[in-house]
PDB file of C-alpha atoms in Angstrom:
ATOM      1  CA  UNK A  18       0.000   0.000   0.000  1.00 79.00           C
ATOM      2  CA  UNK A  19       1.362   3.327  -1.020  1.00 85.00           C
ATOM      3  CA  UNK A  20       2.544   5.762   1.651  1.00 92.00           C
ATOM      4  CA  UNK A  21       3.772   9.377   2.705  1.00 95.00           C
ATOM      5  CA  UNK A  22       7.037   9.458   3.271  1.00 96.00           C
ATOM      6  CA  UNK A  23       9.521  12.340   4.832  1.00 97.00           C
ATOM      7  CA  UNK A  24      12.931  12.848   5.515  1.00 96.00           C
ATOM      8  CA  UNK A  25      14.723  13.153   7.479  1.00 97.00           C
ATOM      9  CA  UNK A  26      13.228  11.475  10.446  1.00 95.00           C
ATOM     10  CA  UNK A  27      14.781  13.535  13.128  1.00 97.00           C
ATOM     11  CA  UNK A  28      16.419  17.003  12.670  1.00 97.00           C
ATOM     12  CA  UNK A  29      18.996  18.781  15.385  1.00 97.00           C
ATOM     13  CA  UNK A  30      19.539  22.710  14.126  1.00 97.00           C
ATOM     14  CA  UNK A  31      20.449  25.484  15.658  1.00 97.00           C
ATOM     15  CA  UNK A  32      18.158  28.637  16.562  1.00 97.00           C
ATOM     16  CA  UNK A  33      18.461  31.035  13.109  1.00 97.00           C
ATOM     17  CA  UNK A  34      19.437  28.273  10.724  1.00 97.00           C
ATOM     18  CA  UNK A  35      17.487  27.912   8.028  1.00 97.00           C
ATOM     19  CA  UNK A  36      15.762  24.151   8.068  1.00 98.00           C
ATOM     20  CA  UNK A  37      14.083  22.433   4.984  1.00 97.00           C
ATOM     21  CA  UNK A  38      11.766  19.178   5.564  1.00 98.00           C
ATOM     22  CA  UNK A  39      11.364  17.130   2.556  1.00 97.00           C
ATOM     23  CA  UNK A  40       8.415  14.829   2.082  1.00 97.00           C
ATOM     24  CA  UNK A  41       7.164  12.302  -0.936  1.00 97.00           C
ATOM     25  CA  UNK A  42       3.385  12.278  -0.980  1.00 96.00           C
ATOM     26  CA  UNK A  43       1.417   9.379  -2.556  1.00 94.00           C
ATOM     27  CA  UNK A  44       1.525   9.618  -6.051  1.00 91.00           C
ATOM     28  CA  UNK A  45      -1.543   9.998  -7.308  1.00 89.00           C
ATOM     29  CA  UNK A  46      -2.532  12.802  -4.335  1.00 92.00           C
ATOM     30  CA  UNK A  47      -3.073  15.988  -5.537  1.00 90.00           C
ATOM     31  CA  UNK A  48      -3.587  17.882  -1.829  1.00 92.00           C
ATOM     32  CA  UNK A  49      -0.815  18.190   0.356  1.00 94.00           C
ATOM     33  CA  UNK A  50      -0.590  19.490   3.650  1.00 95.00           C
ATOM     34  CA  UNK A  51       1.578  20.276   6.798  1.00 97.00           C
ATOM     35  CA  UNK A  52       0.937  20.104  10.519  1.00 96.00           C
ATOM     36  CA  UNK A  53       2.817  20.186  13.439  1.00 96.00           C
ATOM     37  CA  UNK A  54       2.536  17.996  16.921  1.00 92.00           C
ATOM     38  CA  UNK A  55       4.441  19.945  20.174  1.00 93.00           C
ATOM     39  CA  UNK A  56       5.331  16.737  22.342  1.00 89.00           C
ATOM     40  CA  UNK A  57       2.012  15.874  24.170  1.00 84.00           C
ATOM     41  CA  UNK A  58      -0.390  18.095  22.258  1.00 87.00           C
ATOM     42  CA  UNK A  59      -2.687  17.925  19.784  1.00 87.00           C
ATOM     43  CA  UNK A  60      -1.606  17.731  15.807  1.00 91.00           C
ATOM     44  CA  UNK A  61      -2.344  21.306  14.223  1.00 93.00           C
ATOM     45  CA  UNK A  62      -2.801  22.596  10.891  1.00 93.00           C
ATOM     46  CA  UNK A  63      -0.005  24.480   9.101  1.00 96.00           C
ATOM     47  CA  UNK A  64      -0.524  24.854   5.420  1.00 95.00           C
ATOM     48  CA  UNK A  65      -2.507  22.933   2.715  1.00 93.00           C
ATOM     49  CA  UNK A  66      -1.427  22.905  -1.267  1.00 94.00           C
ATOM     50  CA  UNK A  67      -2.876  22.059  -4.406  1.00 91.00           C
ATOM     51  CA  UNK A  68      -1.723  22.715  -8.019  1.00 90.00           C
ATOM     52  CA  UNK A  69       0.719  24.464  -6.653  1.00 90.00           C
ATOM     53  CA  UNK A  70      -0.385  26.985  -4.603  1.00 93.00           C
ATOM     54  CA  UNK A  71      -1.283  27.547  -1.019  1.00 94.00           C
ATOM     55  CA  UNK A  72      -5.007  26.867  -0.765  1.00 91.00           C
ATOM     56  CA  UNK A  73      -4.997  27.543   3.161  1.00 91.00           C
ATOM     57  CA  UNK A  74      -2.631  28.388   6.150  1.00 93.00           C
ATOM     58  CA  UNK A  75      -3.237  28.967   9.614  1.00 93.00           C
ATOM     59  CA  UNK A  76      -1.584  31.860  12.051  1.00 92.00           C
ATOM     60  CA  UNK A  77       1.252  29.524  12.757  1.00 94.00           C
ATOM     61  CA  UNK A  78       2.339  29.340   9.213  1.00 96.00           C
ATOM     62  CA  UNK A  79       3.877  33.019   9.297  1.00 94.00           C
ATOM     63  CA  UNK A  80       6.354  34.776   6.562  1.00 95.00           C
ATOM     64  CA  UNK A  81       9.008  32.081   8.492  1.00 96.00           C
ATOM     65  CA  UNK A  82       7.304  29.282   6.782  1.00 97.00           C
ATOM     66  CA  UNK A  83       7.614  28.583   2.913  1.00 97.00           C
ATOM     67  CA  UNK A  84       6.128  25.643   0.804  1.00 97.00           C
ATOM     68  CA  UNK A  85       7.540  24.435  -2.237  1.00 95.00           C
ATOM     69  CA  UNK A  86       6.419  21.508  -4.949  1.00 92.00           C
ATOM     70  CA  UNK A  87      10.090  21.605  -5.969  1.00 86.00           C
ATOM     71  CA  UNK A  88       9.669  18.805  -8.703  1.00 87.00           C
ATOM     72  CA  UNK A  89       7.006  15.917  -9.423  1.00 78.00           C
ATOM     73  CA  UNK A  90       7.353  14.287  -6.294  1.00 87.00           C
ATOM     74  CA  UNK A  91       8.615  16.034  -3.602  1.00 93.00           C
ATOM     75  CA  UNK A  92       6.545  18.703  -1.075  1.00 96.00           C
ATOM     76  CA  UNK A  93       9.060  20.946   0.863  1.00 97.00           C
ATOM     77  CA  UNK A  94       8.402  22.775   4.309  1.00 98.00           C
ATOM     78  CA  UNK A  95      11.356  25.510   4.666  1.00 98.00           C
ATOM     79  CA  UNK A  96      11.974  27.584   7.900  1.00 97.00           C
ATOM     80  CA  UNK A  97      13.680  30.220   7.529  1.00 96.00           C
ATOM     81  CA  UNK A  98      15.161  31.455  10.737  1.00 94.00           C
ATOM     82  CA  UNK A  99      14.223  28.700  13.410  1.00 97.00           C
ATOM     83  CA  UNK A 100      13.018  29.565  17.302  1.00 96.00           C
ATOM     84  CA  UNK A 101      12.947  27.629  20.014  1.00 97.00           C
ATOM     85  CA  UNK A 102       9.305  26.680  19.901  1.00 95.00           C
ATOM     86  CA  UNK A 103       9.546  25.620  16.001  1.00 97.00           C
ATOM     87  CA  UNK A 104      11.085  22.271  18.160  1.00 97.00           C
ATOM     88  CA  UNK A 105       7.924  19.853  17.387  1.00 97.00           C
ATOM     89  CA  UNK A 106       7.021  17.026  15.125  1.00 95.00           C
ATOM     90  CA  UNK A 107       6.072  17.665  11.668  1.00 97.00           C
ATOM     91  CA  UNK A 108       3.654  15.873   9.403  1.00 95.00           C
ATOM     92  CA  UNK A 109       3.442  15.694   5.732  1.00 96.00           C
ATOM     93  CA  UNK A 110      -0.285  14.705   4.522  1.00 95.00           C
ATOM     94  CA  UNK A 111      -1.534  13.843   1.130  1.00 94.00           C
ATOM     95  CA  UNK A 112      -5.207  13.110  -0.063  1.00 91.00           C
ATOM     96  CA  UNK A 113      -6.903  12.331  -3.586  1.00 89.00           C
ATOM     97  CA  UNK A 114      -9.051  15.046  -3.467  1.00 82.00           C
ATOM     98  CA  UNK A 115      -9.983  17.620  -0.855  1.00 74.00           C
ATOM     99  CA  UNK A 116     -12.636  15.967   0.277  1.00 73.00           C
ATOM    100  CA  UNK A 117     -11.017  12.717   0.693  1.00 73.00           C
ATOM    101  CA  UNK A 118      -9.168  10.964   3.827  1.00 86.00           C
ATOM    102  CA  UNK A 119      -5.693  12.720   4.742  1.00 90.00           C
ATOM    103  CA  UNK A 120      -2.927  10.189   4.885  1.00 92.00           C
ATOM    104  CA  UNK A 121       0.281  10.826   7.369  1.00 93.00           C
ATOM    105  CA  UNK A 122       3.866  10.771   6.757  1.00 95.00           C
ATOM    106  CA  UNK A 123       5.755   9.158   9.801  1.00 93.00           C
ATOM    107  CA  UNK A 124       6.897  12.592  10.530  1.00 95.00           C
ATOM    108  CA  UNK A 125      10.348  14.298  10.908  1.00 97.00           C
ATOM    109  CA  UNK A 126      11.482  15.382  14.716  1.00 96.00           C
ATOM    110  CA  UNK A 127      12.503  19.095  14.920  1.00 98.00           C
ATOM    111  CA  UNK A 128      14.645  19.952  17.887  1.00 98.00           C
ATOM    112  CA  UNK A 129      15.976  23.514  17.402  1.00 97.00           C
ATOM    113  CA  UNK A 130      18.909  24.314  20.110  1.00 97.00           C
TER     114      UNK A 130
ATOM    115  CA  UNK B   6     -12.705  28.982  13.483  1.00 79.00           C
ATOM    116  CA  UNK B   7     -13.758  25.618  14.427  1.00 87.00           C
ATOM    117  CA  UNK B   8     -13.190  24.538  17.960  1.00 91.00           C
ATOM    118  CA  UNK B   9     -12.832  20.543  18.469  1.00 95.00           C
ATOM    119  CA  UNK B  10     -13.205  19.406  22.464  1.00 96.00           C
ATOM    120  CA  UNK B  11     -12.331  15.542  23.289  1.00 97.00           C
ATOM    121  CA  UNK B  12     -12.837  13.631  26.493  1.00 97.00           C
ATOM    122  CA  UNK B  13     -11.719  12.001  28.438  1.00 97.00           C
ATOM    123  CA  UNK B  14      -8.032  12.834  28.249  1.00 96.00           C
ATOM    124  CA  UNK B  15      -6.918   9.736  29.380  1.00 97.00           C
ATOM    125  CA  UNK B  16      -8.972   6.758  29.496  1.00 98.00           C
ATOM    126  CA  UNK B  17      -8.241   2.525  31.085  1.00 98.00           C
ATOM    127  CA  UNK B  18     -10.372  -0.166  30.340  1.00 97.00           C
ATOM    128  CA  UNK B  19     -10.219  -4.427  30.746  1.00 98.00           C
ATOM    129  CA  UNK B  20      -9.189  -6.173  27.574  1.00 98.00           C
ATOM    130  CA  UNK B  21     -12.709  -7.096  26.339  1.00 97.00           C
ATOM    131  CA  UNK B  22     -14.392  -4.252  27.810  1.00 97.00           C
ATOM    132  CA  UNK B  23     -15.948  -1.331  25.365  1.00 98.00           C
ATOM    133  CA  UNK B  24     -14.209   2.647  25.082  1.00 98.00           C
ATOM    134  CA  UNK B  25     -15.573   5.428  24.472  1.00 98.00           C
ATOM    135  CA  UNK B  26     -14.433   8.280  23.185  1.00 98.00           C
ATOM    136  CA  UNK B  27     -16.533  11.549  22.566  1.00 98.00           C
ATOM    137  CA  UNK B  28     -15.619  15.141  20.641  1.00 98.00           C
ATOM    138  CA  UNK B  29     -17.951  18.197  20.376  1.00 97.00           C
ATOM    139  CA  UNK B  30     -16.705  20.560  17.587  1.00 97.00           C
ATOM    140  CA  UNK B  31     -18.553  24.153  17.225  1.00 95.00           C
ATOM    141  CA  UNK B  32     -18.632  24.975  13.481  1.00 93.00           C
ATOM    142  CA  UNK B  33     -22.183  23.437  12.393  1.00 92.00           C
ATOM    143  CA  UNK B  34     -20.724  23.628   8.802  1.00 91.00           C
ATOM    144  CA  UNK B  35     -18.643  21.182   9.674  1.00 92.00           C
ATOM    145  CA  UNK B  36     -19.097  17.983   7.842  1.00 91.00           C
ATOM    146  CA  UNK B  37     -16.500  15.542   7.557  1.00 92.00           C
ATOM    147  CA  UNK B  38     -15.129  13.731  11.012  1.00 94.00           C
ATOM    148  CA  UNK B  39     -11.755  11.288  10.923  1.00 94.00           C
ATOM    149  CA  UNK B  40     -10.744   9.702  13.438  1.00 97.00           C
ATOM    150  CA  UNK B  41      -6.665   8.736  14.099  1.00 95.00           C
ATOM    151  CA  UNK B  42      -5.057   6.499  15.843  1.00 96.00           C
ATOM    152  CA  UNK B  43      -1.474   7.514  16.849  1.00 92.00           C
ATOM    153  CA  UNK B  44       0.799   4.561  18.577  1.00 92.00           C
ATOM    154  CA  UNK B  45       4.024   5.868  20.230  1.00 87.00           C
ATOM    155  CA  UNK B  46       6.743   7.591  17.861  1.00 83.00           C
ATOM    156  CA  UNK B  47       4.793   7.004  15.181  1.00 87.00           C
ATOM    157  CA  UNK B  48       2.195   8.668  12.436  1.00 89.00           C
ATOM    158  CA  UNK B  49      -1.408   9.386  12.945  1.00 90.00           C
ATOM    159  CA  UNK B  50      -3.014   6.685  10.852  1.00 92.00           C
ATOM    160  CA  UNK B  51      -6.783   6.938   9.755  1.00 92.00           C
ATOM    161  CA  UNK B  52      -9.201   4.205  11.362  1.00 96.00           C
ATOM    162  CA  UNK B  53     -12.585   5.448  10.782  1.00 96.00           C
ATOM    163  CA  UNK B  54     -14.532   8.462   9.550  1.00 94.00           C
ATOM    164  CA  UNK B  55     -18.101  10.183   9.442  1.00 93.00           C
ATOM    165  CA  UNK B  56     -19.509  12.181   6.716  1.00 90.00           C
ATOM    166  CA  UNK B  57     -22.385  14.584   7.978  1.00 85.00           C
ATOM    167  CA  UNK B  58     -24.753  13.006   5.815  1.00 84.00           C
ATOM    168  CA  UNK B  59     -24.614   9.872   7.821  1.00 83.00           C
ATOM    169  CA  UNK B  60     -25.325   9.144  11.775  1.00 91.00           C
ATOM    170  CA  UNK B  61     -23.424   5.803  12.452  1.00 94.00           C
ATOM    171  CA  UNK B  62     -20.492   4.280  10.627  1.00 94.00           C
ATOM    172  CA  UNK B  63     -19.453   0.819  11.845  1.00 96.00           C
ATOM    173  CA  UNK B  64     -16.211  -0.707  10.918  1.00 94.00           C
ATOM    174  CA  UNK B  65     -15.763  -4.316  12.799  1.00 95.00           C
ATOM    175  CA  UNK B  66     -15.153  -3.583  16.521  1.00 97.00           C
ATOM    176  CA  UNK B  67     -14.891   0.303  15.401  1.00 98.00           C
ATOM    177  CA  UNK B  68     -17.913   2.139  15.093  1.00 98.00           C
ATOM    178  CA  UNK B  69     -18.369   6.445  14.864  1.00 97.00           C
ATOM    179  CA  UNK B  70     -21.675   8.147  15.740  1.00 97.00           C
ATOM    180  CA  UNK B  71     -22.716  11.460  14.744  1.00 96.00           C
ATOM    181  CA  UNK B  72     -25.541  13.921  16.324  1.00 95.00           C
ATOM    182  CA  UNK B  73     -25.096  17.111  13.621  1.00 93.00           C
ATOM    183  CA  UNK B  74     -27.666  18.499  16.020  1.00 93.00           C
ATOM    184  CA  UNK B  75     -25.571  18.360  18.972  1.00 95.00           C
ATOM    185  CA  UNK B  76     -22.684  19.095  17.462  1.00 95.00           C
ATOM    186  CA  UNK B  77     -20.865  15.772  18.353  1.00 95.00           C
ATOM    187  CA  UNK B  78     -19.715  12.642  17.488  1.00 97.00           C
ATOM    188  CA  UNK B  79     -18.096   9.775  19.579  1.00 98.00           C
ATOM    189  CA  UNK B  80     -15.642   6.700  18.803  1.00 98.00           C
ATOM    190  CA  UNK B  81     -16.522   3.292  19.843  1.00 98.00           C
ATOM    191  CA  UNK B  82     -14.252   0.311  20.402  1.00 98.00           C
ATOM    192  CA  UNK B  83     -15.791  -2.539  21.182  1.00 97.00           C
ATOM    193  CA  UNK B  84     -13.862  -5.961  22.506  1.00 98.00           C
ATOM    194  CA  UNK B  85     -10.866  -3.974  23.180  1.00 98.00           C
ATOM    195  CA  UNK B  86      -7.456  -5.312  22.598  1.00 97.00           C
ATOM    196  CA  UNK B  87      -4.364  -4.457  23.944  1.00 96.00           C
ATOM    197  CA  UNK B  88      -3.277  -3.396  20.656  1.00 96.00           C
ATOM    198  CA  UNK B  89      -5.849  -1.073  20.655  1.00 97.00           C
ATOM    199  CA  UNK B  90      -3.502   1.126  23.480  1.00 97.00           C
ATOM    200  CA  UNK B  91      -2.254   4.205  21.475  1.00 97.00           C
ATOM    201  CA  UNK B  92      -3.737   8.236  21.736  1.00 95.00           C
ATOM    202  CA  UNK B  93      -6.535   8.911  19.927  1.00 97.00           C
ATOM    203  CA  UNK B  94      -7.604  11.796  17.935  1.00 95.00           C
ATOM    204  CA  UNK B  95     -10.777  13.175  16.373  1.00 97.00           C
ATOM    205  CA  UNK B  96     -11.327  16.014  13.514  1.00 95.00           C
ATOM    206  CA  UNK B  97     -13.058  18.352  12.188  1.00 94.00           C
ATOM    207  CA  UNK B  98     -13.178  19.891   8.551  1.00 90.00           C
ATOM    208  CA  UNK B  99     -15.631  21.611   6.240  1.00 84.00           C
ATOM    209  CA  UNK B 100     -15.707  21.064   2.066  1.00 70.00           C
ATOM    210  CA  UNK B 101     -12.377  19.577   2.384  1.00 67.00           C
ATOM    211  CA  UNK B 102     -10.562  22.546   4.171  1.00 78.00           C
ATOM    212  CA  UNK B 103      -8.122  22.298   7.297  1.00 85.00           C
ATOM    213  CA  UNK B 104      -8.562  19.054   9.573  1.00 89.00           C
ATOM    214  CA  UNK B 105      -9.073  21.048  13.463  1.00 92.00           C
ATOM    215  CA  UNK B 106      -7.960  18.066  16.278  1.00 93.00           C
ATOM    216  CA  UNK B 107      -9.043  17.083  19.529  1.00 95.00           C
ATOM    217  CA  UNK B 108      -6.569  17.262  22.113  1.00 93.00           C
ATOM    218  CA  UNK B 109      -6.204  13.347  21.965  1.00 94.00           C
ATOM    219  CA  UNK B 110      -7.167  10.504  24.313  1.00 97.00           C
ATOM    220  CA  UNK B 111      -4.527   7.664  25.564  1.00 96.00           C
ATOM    221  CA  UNK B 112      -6.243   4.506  26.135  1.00 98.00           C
ATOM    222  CA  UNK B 113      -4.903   2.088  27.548  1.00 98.00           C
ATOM    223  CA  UNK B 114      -6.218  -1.706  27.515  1.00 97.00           C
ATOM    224  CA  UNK B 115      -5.260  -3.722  30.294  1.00 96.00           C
ATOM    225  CA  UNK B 116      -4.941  -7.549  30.089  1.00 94.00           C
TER     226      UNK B 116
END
């Protein structure tokens, strides 16, 4: 069964460095999303794209944050100039349609000293 | 925006015994409800879900209930397993926009 994948799975930078999370959604998805998980909280939404644009972002995803469909396969999150509390888990999701199921990427760890 | 509540935060039953899991959300327009299972370290994974045109989904021991009225919707695990221990999360989402989660429930099954 096809899946979302990401890399890398766990991510040490320091606080200003620029950080770029790389993720392969299913192929035939044509909605892609992020959203974060701070350790023991609830999963929240980040950004959702589709024929290569943002279609929605929340207040998290601030001018820090950047998307990118660099090529056929691959669905970038950058971060510019990383805090402290950018230190969470982040999720690549893909779906069919928008009105289909999201499916999750294992996730990639981002711990920002 | 839409405003998902889930209890109870934590939650222990006996292997065999039934869970329950319940989420209010506040947006009536509102009409599409996943629910994810999330084991330890690892990715939310998609075990049922509720379209608001229905009021009961039932998936073997899984089963998701909808009151559009109420503005809630519970999860149901019936015959619990301990491989059923893991946090669990519900969602909201309207015409296919943003998913809005529940804080998440840890159930644990005790043999």
């Amino acid at each position: 069964e096809p899946e979302v994948t990401q890399t890398p799975s766990h991510q040490v930078t320091q606080m200003g460095q620029e950080v770029i999370l790389r993720c392969v959604p299913i192929s035939n998805h044509l909605y892609f999303y992020w959203y974060r998980q701070i350790l023991g909280q609830k999963v929240e939404f980040l950004v959702s794209f589709y024929n290569n644009e943002i279609s929605e972002k929340s207040e998290i995803f601030d001018d820090q944050f950047s998307v990118e469909r660099p090529d056929g396969s691959n669905f970038t999150l950058k971060i510019r100039s990383t805090k402290l509390e950018d230190s969470a888990m982040y999720f690549c999701a893909s779906s069919e349609d928008r009105f289909y199921e999201q499916y999750f990427g294992p996730g990639t760890r981002l711990t920002v000293t | 925006g839409e405003n998902v509540e889930q209890h109870p935060s934590t939650l222990s039953v006996q292997e065999g015994d039934s869970a329950v899991i319940k989420c209010t959300y506040s947006d009536s327009a509102s009409n599409y409800f996943p629910w994810y299972k999330q084991e330890l370290g690892k990715r939310p994974q998609l075990i049922i879900d509720i379209r608001s045109n229905v009021g009961e989904k039932k998936d073997q021991r899984i089963a998701v209930t909808l009151n559009k009225t109420a503005k809630h919707f519970s999860l149901h695990i019936t015959e619990t397993q301990p491989e059923d221990s893991a946090v669990y999360f519900c969602a909201a989402s309207k015409a296919g926009n943003q998913f809005y989660f529940g804080t998440g429930t840890s159930l644990t099954v005790i043999p």
